[in-house]
Every structure is written in structure tokens, then in C-alpha cells.
C-alpha atoms as an extended CHARMM CRD file, in Angstrom:
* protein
*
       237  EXT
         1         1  UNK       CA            -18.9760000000      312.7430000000      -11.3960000000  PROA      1               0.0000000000
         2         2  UNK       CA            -20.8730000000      314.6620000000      -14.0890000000  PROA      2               0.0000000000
         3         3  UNK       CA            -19.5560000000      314.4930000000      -17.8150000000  PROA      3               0.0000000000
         4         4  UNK       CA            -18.5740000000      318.2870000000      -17.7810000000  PROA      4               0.0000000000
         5         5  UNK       CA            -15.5470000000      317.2300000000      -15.6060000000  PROA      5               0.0000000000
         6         6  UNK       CA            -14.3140000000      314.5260000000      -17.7490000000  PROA      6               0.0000000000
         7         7  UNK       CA            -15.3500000000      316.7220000000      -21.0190000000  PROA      7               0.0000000000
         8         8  UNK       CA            -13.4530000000      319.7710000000      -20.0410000000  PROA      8               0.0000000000
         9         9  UNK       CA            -10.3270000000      317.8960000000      -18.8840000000  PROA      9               0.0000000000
        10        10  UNK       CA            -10.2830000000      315.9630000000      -22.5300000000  PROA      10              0.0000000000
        11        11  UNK       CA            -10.3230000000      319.2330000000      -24.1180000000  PROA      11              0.0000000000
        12        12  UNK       CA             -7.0970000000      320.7110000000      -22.2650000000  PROA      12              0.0000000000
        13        13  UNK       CA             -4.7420000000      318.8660000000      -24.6020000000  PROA      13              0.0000000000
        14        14  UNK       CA             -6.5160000000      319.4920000000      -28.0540000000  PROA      14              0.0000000000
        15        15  UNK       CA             -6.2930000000      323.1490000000      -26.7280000000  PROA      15              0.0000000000
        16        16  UNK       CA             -2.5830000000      323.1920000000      -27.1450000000  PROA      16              0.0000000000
        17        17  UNK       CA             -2.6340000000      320.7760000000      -30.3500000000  PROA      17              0.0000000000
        18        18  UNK       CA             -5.1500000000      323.2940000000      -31.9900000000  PROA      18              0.0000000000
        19        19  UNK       CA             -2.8570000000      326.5180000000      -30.7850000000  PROA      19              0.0000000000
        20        20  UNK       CA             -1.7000000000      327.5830000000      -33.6760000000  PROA      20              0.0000000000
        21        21  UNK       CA             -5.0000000000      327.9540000000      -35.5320000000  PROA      21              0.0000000000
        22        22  UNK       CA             -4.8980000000      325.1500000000      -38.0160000000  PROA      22              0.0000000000
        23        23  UNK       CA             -7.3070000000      322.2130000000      -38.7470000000  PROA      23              0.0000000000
        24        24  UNK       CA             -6.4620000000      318.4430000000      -37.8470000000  PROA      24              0.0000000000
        25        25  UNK       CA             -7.4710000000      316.1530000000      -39.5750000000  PROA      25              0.0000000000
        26        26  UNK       CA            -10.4980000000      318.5270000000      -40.9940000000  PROA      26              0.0000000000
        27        27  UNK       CA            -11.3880000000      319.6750000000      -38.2680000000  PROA      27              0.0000000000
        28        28  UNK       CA            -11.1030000000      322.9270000000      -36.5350000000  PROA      28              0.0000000000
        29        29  UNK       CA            -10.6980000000      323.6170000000      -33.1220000000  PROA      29              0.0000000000
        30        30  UNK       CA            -14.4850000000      324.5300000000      -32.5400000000  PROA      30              0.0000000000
        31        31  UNK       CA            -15.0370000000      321.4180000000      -34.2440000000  PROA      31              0.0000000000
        32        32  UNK       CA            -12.6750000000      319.3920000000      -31.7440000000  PROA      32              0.0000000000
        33        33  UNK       CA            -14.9430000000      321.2860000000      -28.7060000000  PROA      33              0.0000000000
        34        34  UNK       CA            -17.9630000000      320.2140000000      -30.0260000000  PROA      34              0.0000000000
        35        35  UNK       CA            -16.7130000000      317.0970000000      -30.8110000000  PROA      35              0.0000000000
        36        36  UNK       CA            -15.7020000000      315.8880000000      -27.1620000000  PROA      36              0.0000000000
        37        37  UNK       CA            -18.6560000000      317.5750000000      -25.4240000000  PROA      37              0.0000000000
        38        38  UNK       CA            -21.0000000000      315.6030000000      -27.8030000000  PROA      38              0.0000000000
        39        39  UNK       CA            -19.0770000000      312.6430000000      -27.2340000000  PROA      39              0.0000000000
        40        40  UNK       CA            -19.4030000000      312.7760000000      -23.4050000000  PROA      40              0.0000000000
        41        41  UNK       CA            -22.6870000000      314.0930000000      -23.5400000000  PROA      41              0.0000000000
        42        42  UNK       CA            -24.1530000000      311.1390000000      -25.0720000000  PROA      42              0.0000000000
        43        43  UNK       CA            -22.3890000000      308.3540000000      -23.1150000000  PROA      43              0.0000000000
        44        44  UNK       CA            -24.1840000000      309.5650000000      -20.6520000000  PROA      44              0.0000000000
        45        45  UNK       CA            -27.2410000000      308.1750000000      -22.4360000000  PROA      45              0.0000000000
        46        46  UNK       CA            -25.6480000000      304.8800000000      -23.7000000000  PROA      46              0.0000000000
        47        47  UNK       CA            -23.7820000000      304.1800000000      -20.5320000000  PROA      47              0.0000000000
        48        48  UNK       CA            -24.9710000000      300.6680000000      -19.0490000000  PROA      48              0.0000000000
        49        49  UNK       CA            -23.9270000000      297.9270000000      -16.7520000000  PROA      49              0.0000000000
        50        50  UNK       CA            -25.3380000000      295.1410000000      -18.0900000000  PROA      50              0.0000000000
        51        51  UNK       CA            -22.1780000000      292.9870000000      -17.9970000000  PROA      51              0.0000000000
        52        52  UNK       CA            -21.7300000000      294.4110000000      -14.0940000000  PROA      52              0.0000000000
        53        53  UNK       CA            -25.0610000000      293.3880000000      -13.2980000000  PROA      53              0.0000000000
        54        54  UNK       CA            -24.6240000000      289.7260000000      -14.9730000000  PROA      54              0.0000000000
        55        55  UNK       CA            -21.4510000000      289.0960000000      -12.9500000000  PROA      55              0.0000000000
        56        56  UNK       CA            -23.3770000000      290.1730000000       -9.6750000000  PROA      56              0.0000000000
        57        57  UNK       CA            -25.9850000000      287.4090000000      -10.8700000000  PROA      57              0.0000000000
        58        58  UNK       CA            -24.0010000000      284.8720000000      -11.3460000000  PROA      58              0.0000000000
        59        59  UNK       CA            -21.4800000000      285.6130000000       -7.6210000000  PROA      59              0.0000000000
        60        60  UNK       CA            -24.6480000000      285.9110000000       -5.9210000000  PROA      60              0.0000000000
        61        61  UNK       CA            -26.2250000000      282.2300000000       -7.5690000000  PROA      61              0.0000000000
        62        62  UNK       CA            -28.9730000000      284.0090000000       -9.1410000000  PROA      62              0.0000000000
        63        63  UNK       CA            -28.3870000000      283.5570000000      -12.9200000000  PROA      63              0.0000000000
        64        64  UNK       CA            -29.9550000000      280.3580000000      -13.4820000000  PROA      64              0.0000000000
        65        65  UNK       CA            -33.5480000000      281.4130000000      -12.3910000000  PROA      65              0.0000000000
        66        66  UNK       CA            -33.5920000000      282.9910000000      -15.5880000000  PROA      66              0.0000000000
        67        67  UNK       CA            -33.4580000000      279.3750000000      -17.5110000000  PROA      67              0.0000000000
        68        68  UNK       CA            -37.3920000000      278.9600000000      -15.8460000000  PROA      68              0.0000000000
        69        69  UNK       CA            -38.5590000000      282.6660000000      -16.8610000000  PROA      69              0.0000000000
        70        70  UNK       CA            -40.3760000000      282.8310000000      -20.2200000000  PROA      70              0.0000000000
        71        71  UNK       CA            -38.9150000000      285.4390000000      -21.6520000000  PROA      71              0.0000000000
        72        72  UNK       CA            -35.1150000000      285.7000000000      -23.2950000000  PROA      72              0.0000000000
        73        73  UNK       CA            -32.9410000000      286.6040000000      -20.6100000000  PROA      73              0.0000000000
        74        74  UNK       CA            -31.0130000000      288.9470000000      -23.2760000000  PROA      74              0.0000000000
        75        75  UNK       CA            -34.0880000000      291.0380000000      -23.9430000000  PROA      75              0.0000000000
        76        76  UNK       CA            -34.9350000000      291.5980000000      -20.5940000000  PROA      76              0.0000000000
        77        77  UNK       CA            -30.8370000000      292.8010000000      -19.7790000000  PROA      77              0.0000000000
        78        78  UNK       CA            -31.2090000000      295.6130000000      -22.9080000000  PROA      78              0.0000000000
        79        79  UNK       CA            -35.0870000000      296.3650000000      -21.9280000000  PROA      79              0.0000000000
        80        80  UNK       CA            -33.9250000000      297.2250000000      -18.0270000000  PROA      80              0.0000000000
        81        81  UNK       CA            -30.7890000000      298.7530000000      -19.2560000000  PROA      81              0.0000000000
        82        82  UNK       CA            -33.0840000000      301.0910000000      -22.2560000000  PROA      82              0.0000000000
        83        83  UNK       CA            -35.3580000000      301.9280000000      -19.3240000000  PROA      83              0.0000000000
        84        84  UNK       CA            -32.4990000000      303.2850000000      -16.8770000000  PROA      84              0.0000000000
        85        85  UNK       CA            -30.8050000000      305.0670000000      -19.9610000000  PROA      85              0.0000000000
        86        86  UNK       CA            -34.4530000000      306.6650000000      -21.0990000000  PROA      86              0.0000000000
        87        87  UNK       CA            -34.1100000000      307.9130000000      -17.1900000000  PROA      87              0.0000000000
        88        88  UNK       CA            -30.6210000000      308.9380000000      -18.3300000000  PROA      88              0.0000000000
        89        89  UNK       CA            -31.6130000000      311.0280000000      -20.9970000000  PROA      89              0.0000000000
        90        90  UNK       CA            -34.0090000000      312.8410000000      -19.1510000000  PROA      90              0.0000000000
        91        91  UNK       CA            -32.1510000000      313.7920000000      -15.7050000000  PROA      91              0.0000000000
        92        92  UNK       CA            -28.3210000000      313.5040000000      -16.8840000000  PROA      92              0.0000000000
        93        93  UNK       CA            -27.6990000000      313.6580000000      -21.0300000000  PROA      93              0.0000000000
        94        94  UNK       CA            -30.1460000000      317.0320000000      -21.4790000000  PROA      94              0.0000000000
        95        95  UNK       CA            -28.5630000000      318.8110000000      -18.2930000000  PROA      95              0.0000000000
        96        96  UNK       CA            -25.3610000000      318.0630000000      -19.3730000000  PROA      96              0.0000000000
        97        97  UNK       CA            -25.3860000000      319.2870000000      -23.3080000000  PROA      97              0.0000000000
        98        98  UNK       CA            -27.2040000000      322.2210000000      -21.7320000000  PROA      98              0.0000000000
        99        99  UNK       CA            -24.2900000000      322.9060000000      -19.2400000000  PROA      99              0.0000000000
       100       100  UNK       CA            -21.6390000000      322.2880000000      -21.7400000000  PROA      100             0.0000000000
       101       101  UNK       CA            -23.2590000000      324.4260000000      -24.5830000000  PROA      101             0.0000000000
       102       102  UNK       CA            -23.2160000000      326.8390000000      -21.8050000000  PROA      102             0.0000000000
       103       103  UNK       CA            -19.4280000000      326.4580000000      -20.8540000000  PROA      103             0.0000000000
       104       104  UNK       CA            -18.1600000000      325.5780000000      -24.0800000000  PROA      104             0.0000000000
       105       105  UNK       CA            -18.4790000000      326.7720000000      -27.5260000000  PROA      105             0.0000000000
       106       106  UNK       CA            -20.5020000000      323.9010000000      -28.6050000000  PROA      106             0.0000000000
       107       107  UNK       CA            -21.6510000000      324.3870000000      -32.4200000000  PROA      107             0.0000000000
       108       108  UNK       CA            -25.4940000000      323.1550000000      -33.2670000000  PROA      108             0.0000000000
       109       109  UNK       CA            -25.7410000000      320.3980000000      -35.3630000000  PROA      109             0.0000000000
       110       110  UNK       CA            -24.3930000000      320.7300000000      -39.3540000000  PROA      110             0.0000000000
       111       111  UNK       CA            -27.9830000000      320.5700000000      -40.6600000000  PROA      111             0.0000000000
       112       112  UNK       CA            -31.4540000000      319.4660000000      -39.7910000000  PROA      112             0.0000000000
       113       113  UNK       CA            -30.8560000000      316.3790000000      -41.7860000000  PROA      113             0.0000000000
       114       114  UNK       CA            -27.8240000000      316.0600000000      -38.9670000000  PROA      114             0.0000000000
       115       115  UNK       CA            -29.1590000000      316.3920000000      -35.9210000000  PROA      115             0.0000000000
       116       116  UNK       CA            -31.5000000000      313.7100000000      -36.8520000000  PROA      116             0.0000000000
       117       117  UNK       CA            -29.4400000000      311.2990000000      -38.0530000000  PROA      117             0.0000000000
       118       118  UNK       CA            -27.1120000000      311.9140000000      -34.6740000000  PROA      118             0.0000000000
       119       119  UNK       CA            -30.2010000000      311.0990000000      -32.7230000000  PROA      119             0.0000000000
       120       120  UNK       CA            -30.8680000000      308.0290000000      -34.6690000000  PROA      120             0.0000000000
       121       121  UNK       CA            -26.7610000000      307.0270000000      -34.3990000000  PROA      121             0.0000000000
       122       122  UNK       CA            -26.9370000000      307.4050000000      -30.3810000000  PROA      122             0.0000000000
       123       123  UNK       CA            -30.3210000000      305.7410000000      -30.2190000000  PROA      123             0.0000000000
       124       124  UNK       CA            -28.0650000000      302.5230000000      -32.0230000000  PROA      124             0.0000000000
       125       125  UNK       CA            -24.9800000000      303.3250000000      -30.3620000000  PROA      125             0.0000000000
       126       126  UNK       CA            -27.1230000000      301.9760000000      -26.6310000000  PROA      126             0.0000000000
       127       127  UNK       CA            -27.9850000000      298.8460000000      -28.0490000000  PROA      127             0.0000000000
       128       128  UNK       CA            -24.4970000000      298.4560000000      -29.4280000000  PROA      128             0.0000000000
       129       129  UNK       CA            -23.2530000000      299.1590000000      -26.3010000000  PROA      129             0.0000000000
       130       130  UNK       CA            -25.7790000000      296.7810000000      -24.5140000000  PROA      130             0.0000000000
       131       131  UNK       CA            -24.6320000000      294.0640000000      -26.9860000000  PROA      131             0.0000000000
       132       132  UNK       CA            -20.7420000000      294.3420000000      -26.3050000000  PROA      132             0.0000000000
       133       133  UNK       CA            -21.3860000000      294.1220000000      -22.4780000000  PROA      133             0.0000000000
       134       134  UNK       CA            -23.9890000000      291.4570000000      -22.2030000000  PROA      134             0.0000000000
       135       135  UNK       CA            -21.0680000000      289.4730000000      -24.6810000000  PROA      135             0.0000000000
       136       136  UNK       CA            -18.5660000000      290.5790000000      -21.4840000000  PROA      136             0.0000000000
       137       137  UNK       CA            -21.2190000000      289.3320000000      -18.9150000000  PROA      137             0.0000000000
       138       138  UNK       CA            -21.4690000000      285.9810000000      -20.2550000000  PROA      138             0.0000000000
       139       139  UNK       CA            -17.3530000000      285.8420000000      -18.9370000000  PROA      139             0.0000000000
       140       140  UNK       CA            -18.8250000000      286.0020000000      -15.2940000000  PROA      140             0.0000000000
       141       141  UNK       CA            -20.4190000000      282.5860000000      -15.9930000000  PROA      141             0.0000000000
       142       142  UNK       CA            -16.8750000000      280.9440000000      -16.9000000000  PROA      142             0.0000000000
       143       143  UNK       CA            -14.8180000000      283.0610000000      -14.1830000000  PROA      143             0.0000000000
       144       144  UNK       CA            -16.9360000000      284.2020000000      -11.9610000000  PROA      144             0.0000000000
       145       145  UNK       CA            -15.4540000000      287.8080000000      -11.2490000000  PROA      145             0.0000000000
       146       146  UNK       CA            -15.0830000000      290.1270000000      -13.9660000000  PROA      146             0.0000000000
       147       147  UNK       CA            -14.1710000000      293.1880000000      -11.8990000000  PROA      147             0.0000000000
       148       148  UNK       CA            -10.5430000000      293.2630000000      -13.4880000000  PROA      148             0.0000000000
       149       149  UNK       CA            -12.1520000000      292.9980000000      -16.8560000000  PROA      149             0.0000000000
       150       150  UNK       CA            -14.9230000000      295.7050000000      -16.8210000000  PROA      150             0.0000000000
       151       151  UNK       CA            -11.6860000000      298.2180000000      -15.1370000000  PROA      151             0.0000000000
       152       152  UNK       CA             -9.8830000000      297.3670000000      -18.7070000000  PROA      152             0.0000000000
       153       153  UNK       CA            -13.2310000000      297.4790000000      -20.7430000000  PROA      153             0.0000000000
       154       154  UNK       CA            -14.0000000000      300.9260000000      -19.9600000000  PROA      154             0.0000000000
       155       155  UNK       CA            -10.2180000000      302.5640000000      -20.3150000000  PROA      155             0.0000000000
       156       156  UNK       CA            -10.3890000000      300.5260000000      -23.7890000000  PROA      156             0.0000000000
       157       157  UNK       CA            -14.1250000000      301.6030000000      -24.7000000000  PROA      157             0.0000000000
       158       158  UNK       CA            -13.3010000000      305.2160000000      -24.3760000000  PROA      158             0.0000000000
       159       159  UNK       CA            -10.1990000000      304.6080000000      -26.3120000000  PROA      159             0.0000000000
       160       160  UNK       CA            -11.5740000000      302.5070000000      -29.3150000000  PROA      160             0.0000000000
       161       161  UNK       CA            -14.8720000000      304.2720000000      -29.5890000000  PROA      161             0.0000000000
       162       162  UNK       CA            -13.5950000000      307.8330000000      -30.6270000000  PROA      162             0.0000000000
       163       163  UNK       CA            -14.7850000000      309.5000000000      -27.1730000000  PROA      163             0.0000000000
       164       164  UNK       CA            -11.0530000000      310.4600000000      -26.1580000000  PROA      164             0.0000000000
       165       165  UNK       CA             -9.3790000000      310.5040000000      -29.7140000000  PROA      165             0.0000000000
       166       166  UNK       CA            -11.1720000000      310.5280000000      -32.9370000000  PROA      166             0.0000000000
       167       167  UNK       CA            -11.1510000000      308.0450000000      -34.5190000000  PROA      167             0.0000000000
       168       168  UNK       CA             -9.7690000000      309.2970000000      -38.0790000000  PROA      168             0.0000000000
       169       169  UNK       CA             -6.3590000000      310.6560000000      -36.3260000000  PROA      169             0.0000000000
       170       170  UNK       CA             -4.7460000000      307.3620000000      -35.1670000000  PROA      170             0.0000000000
       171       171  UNK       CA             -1.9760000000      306.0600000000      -37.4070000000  PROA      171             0.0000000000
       172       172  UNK       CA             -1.7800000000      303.9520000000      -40.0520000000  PROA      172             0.0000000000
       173       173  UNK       CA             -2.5630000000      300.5930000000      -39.9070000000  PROA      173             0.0000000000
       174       174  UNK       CA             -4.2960000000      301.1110000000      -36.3590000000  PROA      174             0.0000000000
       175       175  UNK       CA             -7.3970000000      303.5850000000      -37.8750000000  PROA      175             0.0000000000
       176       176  UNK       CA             -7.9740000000      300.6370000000      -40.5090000000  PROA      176             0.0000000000
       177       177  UNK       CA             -8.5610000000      298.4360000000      -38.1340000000  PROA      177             0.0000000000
       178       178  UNK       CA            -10.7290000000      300.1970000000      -35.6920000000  PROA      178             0.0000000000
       179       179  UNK       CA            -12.8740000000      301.4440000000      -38.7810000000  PROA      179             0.0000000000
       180       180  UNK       CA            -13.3660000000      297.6920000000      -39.6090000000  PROA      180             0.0000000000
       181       181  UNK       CA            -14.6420000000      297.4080000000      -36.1450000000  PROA      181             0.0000000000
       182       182  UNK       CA            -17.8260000000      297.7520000000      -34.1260000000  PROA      182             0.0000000000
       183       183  UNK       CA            -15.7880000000      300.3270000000      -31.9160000000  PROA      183             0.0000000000
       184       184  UNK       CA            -16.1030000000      303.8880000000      -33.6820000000  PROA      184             0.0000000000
       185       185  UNK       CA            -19.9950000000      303.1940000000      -33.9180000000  PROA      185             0.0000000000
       186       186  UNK       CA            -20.2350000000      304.2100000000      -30.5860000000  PROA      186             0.0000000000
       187       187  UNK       CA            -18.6230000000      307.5480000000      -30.5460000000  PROA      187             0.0000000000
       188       188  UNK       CA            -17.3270000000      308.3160000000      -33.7380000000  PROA      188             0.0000000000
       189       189  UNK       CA            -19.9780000000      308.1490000000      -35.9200000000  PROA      189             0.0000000000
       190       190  UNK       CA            -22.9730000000      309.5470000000      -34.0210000000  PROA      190             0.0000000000
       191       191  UNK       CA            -20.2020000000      312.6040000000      -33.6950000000  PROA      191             0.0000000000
       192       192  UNK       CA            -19.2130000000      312.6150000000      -37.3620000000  PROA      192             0.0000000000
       193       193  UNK       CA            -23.0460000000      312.8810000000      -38.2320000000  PROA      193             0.0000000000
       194       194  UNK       CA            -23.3440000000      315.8300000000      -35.5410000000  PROA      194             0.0000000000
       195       195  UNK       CA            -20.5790000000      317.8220000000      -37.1760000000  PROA      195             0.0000000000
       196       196  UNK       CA            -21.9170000000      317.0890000000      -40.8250000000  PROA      196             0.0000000000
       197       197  UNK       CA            -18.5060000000      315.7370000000      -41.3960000000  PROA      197             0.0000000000
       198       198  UNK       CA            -20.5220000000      312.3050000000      -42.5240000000  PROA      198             0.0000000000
       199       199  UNK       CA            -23.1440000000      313.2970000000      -45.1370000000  PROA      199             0.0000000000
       200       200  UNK       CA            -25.3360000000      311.6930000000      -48.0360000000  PROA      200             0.0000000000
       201       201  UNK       CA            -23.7410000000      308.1630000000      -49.0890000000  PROA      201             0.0000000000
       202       202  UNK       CA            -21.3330000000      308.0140000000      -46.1900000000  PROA      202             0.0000000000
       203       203  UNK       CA            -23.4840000000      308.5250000000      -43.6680000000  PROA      203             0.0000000000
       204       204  UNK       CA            -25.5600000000      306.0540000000      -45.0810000000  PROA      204             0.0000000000
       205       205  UNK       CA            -22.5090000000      303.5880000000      -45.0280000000  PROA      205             0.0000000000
       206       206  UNK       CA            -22.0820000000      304.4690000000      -41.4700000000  PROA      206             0.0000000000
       207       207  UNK       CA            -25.7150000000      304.1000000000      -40.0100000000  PROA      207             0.0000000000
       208       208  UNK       CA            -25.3010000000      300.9510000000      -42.1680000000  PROA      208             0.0000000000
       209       209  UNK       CA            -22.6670000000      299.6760000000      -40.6260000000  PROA      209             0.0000000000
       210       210  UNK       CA            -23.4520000000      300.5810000000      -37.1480000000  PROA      210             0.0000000000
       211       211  UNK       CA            -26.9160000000      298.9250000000      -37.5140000000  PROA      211             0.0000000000
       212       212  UNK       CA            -25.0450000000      295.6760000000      -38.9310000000  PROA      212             0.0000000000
       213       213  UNK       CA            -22.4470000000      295.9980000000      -36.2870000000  PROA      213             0.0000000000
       214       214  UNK       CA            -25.2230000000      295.4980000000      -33.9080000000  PROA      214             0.0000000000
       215       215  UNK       CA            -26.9340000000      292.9730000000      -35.2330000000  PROA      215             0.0000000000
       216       216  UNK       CA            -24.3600000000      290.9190000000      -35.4140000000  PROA      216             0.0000000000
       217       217  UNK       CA            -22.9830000000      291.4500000000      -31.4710000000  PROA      217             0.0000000000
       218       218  UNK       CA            -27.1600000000      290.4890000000      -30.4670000000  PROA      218             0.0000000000
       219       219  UNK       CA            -26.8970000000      287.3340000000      -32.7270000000  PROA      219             0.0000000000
       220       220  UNK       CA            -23.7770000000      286.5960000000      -31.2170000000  PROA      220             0.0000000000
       221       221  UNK       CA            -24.7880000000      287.4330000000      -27.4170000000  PROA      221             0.0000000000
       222       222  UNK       CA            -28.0420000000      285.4720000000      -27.6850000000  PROA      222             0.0000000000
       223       223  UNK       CA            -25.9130000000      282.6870000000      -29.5700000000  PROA      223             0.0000000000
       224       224  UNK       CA            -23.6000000000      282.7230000000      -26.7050000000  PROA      224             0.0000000000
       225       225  UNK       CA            -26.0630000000      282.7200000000      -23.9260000000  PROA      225             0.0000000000
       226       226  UNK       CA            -27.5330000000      279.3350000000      -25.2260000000  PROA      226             0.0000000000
       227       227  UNK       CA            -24.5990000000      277.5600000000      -25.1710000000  PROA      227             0.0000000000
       228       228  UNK       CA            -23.9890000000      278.9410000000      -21.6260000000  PROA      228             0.0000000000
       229       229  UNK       CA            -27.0580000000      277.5960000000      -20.3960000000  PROA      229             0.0000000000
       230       230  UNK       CA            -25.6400000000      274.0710000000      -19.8230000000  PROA      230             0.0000000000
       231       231  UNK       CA            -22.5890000000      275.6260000000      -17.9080000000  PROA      231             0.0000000000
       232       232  UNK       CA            -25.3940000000      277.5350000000      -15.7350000000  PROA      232             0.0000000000
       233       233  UNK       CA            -27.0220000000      274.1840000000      -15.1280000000  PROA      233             0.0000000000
       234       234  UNK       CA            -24.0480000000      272.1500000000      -14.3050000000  PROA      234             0.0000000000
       235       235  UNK       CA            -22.6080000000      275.1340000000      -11.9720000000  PROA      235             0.0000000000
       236       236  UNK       CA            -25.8340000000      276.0790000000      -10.3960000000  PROA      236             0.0000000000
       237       237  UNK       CA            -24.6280000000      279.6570000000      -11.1360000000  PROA      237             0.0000000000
């Protein structure tokens, strides 16, 4: 299914929650249009299945054949998944922004200054995506099938992230929490940048963050992976 489906179907509601004219949250309606089509525009591009493809490894006995290879199993997961989302980007995430700027009345980025920093943000936001499944594909070594999991991932990804709600209009203490999280890095903040809503010092603190944010999810999946290999031996998986 193409994004514009999804996209146009996400703005029904903020149609009637924008009706009488006023802002939410700072943001206007055109705002809130540009908002979700940039959202689902560039999940297109970060989309991956790295944790789907791990599980399949693992059900299928092939996972520990990457204990012999001499490269870090990790890098070679993001590298295949950067290579299909570079395809992506090319065939699927340009179409679409073109189709939706076309449809809906998608503003152009805030500034110059924006729509470069939004490229940077959704550059990150892929290998902070990468990092949060290949964390979910290391499950599939301890239980084997992680087909319920990845179902509840993605409803919870879309939630979390910004891409369906931003993330500045959940209640109190829930939006504290998510901000202190990885989550909004994907959506939120590549969007916030778009819109200019995000600018000087704050965007700074949000690149910053993001960048930690994935950092610290690689350290931890590589981390991780390690102490899985001696499960991998034992199991054979």
C-alpha cells in the first residue's frame, strides 16, 4: 500500500479537530497536513525489517554462520537494510512527497537551514530505527518466533514516534516520558525541524539527542549480540 493511503486517512480526524480555525498546540492546520504527509513520507525511507529478517535466520538455523564470518553481524544487518532504504528513497520516498505535495497542501520546508537539518534528522532517524529492531531481533534467538511481537512493535512505533499523534499533544505525564525517550526521534523531530518549529539551540538539543539516542541503542545491540553468541552456539540457531 503506498503512504498516500495511510497519510490521507491520518489526516481525516485532525480535519475535524482543526474545524474551527484555531491552532493546537502551535500549530495550524496546514501545519498538521504537512506534518503527517512528512511523517509518512519519510518512513518510507527509514522503514526496515531487520528484526523480521533475524527471526527468519534464526527459524530457518541460519544465524550462527554468522559467528564464522569476519565481519560484525550488526554492521552487515544496518549496511543491507541502508542499501534497500537508499533503493527506498529513490523509487518510493521521492514519488510519494511528490504525490502528496500534489494532493495535499504540503508547505516547503521553514528555511534552508530546515530542510537541511530534516534531511540530516531522517538520515539518523534509519539507523535509529535499524538499532531498535536489530535490539527486537535478538528476541528471535530466545523465543524463536517474534511474529506477535513485530504486529505490536509497529502499532506502538507509529504511536510513540509522533507519526500518528505529535508528540507535544499527549497529556501530562505521558509527553514527559516519551520526550525522555528514543521514540519521538524518529518522527517527531525530523518533522519539528521541517516545520521550523525546532530552531537554533533546540534543534541542536534535538539532533543531539537523537544522535545520542542512537548511539546508545548500537552499543546496546552490539552489546547484546555478544552475549547471545553463546545461546547461538549452544542452540545451533
Amino acid at each position: 500500500m503506498s503512504a498516500n493511503a495511510p497519510a490521507a486517512a491520518a489526516l481525516s480526524p485532525w480535519r475535524a479537530v482543526f474545524h474551527t480555525g484555531h491552532g493546537v498546540a502551535g500549530l495550524s492546520l496546514n501545519d498538521m497536513v504537512t506534518y503527517v504527509a512528512v511523517g509518512w513520507a519519510i518512513r518510507s525511507f527509514y522503514f526496515n525489517e531487520i528484526d523480521r529478517e533475524m527471526g527468519t535466520q534464526v527459524q530457518e538455523g541460519k544465524l550462527a554462520m554468522n559467528l564464522i564470518r569476519p565481519v560484525d553481524f550488526q554492521t552487515v544487518m544496518i549496511a543491507d537494510a541502508a542499501g534497500q532504504s537508499a533503493f527506498r528513497a529513490v523509487l518510493f520516498t521521492v514519488p510519494i512527497s511528490i504525490v502528496l505535495a500534489l494532493i495535499f497542501p504540503v508547505k516547503a520546508p521553514a528555511s534552508l537551514a530546515a530542510g537541511l537539518l530534516f534531511l540530516w534528522s531522517a538520515v539518523m532517524a534509519f539507523f535509529l530505527v535499524a538499532a531498535i529492531n536489530f535490539l527486537v531481533g535478538l528476541i528471535a534467538i530466545r523465543s524463536k518466533s517474534i511474529l506477535g511481537i513485530l504486529r505490536a512493535k509497529y502499532l506502538l512505533l507509529e504511536l510513540v514516534s509522533g507519526l500518528l499523534i505529535p508528540t507535544t499533544l499527549f497529556p501530562e505525564p505521558l509527553r514527559t516520558i516519551l520526550l525522555a525517550s528514543p521514540f519521538p526521534h524518529i518522527n517527531f523531530t525530523p518533522a519539528a525541524l521541517y516545520l521550523g518549529k525546532a530552531t537554533g539551540l533546540e534543534a541542536a538539543r534535538l539532533l543531539g539527542l537523537q544522535a545520542g539516542w542512537t548511539a546508545v541503542l548500537l552499543l546496546w545491540g552490539h552489546w547484546a549480540w555478544k552475549r547471545s553468541q553463546r545461546r547461538i552456539t549452544i542452540q545451533g540457531g
